[in-house]
XYZ file of C-alpha atoms in Angstrom:
332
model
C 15.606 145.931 32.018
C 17.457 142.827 33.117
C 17.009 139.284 31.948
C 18.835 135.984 32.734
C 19.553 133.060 30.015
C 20.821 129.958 30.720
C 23.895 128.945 28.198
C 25.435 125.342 28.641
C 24.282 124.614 32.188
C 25.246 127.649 33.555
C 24.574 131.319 33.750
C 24.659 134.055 31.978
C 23.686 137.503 33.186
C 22.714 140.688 31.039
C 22.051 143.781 32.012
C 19.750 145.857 29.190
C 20.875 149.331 29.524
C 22.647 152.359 27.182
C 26.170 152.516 26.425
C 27.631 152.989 29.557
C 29.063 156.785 30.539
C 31.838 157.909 31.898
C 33.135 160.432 34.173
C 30.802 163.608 35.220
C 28.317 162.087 32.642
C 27.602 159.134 34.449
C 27.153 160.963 37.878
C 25.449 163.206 36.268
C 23.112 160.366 34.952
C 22.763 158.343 38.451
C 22.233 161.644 40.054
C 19.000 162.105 37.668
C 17.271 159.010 38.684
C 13.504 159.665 39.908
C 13.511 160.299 43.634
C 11.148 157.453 44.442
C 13.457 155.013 42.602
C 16.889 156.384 44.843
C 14.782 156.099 47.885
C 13.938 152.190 47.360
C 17.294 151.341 46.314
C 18.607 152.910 49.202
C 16.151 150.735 51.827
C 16.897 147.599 49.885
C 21.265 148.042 50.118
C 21.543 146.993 54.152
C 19.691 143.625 53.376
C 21.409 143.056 50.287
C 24.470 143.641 52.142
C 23.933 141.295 55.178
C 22.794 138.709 52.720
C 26.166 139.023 51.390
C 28.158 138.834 54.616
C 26.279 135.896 55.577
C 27.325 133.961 52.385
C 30.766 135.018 52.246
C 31.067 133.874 56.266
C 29.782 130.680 55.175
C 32.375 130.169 53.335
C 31.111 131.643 49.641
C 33.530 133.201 46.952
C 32.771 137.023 46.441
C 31.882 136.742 42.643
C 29.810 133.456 44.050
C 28.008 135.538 46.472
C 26.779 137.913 44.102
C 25.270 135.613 42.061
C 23.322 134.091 44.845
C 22.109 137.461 45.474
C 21.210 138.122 41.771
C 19.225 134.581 41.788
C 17.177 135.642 44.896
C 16.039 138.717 42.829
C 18.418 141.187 43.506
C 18.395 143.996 40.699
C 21.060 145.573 41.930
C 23.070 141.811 42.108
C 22.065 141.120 38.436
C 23.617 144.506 37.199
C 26.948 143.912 39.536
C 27.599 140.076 38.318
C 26.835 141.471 34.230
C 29.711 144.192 34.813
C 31.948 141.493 36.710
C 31.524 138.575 34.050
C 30.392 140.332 30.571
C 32.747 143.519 30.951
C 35.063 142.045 32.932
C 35.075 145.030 35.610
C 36.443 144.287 38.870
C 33.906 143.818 42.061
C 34.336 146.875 43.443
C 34.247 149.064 40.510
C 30.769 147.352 39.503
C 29.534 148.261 43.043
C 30.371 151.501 42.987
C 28.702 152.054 39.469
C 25.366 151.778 40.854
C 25.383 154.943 42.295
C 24.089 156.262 45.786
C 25.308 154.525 48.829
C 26.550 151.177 47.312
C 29.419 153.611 46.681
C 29.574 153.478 50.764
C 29.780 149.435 50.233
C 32.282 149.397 47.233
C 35.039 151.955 49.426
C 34.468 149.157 52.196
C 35.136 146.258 49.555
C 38.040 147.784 48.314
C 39.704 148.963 51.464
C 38.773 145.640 52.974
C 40.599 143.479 49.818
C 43.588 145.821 49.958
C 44.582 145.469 53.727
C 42.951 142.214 53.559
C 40.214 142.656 56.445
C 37.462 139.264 56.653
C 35.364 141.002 54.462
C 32.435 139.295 56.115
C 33.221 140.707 58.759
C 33.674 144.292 57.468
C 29.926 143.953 55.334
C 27.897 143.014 58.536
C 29.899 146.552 60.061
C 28.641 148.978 56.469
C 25.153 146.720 57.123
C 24.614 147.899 60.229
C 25.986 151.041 59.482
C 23.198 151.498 56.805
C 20.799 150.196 58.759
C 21.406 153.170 61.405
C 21.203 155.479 58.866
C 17.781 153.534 57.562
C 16.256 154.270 60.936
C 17.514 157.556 60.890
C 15.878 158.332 58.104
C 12.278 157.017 59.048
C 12.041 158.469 62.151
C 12.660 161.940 60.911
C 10.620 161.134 57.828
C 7.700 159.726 60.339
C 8.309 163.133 62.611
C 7.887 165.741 59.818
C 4.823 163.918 57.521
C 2.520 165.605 60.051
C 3.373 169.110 59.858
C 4.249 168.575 56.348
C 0.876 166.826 55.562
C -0.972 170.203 57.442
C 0.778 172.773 55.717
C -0.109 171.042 52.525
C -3.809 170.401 53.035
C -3.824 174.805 55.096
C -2.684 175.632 51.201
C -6.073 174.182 50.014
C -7.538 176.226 52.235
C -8.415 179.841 50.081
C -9.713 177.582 46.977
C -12.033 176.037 49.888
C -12.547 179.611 50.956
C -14.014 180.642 46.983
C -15.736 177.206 46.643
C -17.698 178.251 49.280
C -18.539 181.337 48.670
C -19.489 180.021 45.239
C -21.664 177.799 47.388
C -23.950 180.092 49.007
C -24.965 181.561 46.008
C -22.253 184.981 46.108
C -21.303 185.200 42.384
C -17.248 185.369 43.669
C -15.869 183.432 40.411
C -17.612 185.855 38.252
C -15.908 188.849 40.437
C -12.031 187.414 40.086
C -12.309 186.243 36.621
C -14.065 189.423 34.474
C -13.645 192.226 36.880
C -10.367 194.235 36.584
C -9.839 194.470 40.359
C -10.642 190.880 40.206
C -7.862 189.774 38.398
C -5.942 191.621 40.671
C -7.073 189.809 43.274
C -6.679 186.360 41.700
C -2.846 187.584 40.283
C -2.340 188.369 43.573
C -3.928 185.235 45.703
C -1.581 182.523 43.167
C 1.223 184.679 43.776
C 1.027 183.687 47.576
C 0.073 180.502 47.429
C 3.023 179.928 45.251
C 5.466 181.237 47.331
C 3.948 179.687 50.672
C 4.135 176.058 48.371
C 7.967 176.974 48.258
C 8.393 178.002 51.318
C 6.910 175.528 52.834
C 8.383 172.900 50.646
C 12.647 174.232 51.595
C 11.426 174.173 55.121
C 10.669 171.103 54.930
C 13.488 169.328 52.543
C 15.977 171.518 55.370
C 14.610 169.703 58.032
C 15.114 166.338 56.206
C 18.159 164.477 57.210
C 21.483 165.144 54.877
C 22.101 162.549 52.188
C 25.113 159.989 53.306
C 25.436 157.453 56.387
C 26.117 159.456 59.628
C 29.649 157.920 60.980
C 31.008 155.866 57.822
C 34.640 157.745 57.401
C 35.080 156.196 61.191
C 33.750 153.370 59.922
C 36.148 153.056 56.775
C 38.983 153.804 58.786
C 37.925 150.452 60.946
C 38.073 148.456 58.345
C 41.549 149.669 57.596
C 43.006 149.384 60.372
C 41.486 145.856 61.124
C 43.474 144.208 58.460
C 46.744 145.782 60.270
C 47.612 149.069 58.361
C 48.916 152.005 59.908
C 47.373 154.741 60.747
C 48.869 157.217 58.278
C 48.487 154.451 55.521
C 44.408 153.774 56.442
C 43.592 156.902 56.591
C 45.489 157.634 52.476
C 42.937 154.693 51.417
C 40.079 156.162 53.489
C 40.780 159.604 51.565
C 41.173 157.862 48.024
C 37.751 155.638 48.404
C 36.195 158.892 49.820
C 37.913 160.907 47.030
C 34.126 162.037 45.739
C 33.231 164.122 48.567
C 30.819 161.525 50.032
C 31.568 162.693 53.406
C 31.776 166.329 55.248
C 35.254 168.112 56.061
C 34.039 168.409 59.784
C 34.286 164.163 59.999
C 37.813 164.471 59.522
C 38.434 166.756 62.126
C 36.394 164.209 64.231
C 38.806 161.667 63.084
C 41.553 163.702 63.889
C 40.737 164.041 67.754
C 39.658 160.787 68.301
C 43.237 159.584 66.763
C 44.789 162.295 69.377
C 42.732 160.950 72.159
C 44.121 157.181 71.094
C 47.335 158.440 70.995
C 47.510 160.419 74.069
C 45.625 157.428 76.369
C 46.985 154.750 74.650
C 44.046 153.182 73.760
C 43.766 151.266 70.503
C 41.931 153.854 67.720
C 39.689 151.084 66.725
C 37.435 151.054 69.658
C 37.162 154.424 69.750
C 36.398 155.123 66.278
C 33.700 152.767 66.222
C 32.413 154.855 69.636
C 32.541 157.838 67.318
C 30.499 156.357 64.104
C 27.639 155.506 67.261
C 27.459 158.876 68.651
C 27.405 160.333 65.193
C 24.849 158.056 64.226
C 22.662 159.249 67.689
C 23.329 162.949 66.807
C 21.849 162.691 63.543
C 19.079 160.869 65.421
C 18.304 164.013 68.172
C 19.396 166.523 65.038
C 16.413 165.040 63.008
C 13.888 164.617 65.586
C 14.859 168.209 67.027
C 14.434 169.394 63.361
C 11.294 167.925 62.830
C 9.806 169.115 66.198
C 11.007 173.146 65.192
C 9.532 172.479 61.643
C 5.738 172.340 63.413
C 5.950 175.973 65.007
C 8.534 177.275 61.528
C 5.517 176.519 59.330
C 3.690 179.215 60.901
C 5.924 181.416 59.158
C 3.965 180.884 55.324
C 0.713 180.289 56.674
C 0.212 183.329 58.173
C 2.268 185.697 55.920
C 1.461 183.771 52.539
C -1.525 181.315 52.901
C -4.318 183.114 55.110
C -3.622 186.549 52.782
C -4.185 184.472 49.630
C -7.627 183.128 51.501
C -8.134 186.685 52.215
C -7.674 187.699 48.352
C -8.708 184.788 47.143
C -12.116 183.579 49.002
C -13.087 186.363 51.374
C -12.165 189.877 48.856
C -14.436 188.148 45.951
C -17.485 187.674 47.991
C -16.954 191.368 49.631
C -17.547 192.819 45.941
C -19.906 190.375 44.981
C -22.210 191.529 47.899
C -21.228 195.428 46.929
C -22.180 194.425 43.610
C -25.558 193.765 43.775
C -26.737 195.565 47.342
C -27.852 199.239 46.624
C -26.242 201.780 48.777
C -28.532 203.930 50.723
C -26.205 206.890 50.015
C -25.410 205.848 46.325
């Protein structure tokens, strides 16, 4: 919880949490957050960080900035200026404290303050950045709620199946729960509707798009080399603010041809690497669209191995015995 009180005509800002963690602990922590709660704070980052590349082009200090933020209801802002004025934490190490991708926005901020890029200037690149990967995001998320939303209501499909059995007057509940070959039946039927829930459900999170912002090492290594820096130097503070793993291995071989390619043409890298964050931005686009488009034919797979058995077992089996049951065989 976060509150604001007003001492001596200005402001004071305090952020109600626990004793603050350290090391794996407070990963650990931020990595524990409800999924929902990631999700919003993630949408809400590329405005917040616009916002602040506006005000600090118009002339704003940083620390000034941020509370302009925090008074236009920024959470996130509130928590940032507490650390900065009340623990007397640096900028960037109360940015990257909030976990997820402001982590993205605090290795910008500090790369930016140690070459000495316009850090305007390098927040409007990490906004739009973030707002690629935004898009990115929705799209795929927009492509895969359909087959995701039918393989979820199919699974509903063999309690339908006994509900209407039940419905037509076949005594089917009575069959699965007091008959021994009943409760094999039932055992059985929950088995595979469990696994085709799983199934269905790693299908579908592999299909989703992979946590991070498609193109930000190029983008990092922009913003060092726009305030000057060598190569070999940018690239030492790209690896240190990156330190965490918040990027894959294959980006820096990506990194590495592009900075062959400069070298070789004589181009300047900075053009080129900002052509590279693009593209990988638009292959994360096709990869999650293609994705979502294979997911409608892969969830085949547990509907017909694990969800029509368990309507099988589970509404079609029951009503089978129930009619044995009670219709006298002519040879019995």
């Amino acid at each position: 919880m976060v509150r604001t009180t007003p001492r001596g005509g200005g402001r004071t800002w305090t952020a109600r949490r626990s004793a603050p963690l350290s090391g794996s602990h407070a990963r650990g922590r931020r990595l524990r957050l409800p999924r929902r709660a990631v999700r919003i704070r993630e949408a809400e980052v590329a405005e917040a960080v616009r916002t602040l590349a506006v005000l600090l082009q118009a002339g704003a200090a940083p620390l000034a900035a941020w509370r302009h933020l925090a008074e236009s209801g920024s959470a996130v802002a509130v928590e940032v200026v507490a650390e900065a004025e009340e623990h007397g934490r640096a900028l960037g190490e109360a940015i990257r404290a909030q976990g997820g991708v402001w982590r993205m926005v605090a290795a910008a901020w500090g790369i930016a303050g140690t070459v000495g890029a316009p850090l305007g200037e390098v927040l409007r690149a990490i906004a739009s950045a973030l707002e690629g990967a935004g898009d990115i995001r929705d799209e795929v998320s927009v492509a895969l709620a359909e087959p995701a939303g039918t393989a979820r209501l199919m699974l509903w499909l063999p309690l339908v199946g006994l509900l209407l059995g039940t419905a037509l007057g076949f005594d089917t509940v009575t069959v699965l729960f007091t008959r021994p070959e009943g409760w094999t039946l039932l055992a059985a039927g929950l088995a595979l509707l469990l696994l085709a829930r799983g199934w269905t459900r790693a299908m579908v999170r592999r299909a989703a798009p992979p946590p991070g912002i498609p193109g930000i090492r190029a983008e990092l290594l922009v913003v060092a080399l726009a305030g000057g820096t060598a190569i070999p130097r940018a690239r030492a503070l790209v690896e240190h603010e990156l330190a965490e793993g918040d990027d894959p291995a294959a980006a820096e071989e990506t990194i590495e041809r592009v900075l062959r390619l400069s070298a070789a043409a004589g181009v300047p890298a900075v053009e080129l690497l900002r052509a590279e964050a693009d593209r990988a931005r638009r292959d994360a686009r096709t990869a999650g669209r293609t994705g979502a488009a294979r997911l409608s034919s892969r969830l085949l797979l547990p509907l017909g191995a694990c969800t029509l058995p368990a309507f099988m077992l589970l509404g079609v089996a029951p009503l089978i015995l129930s009619v044995l049951s009670t219709t006298p065989l002519p040879f019995a």
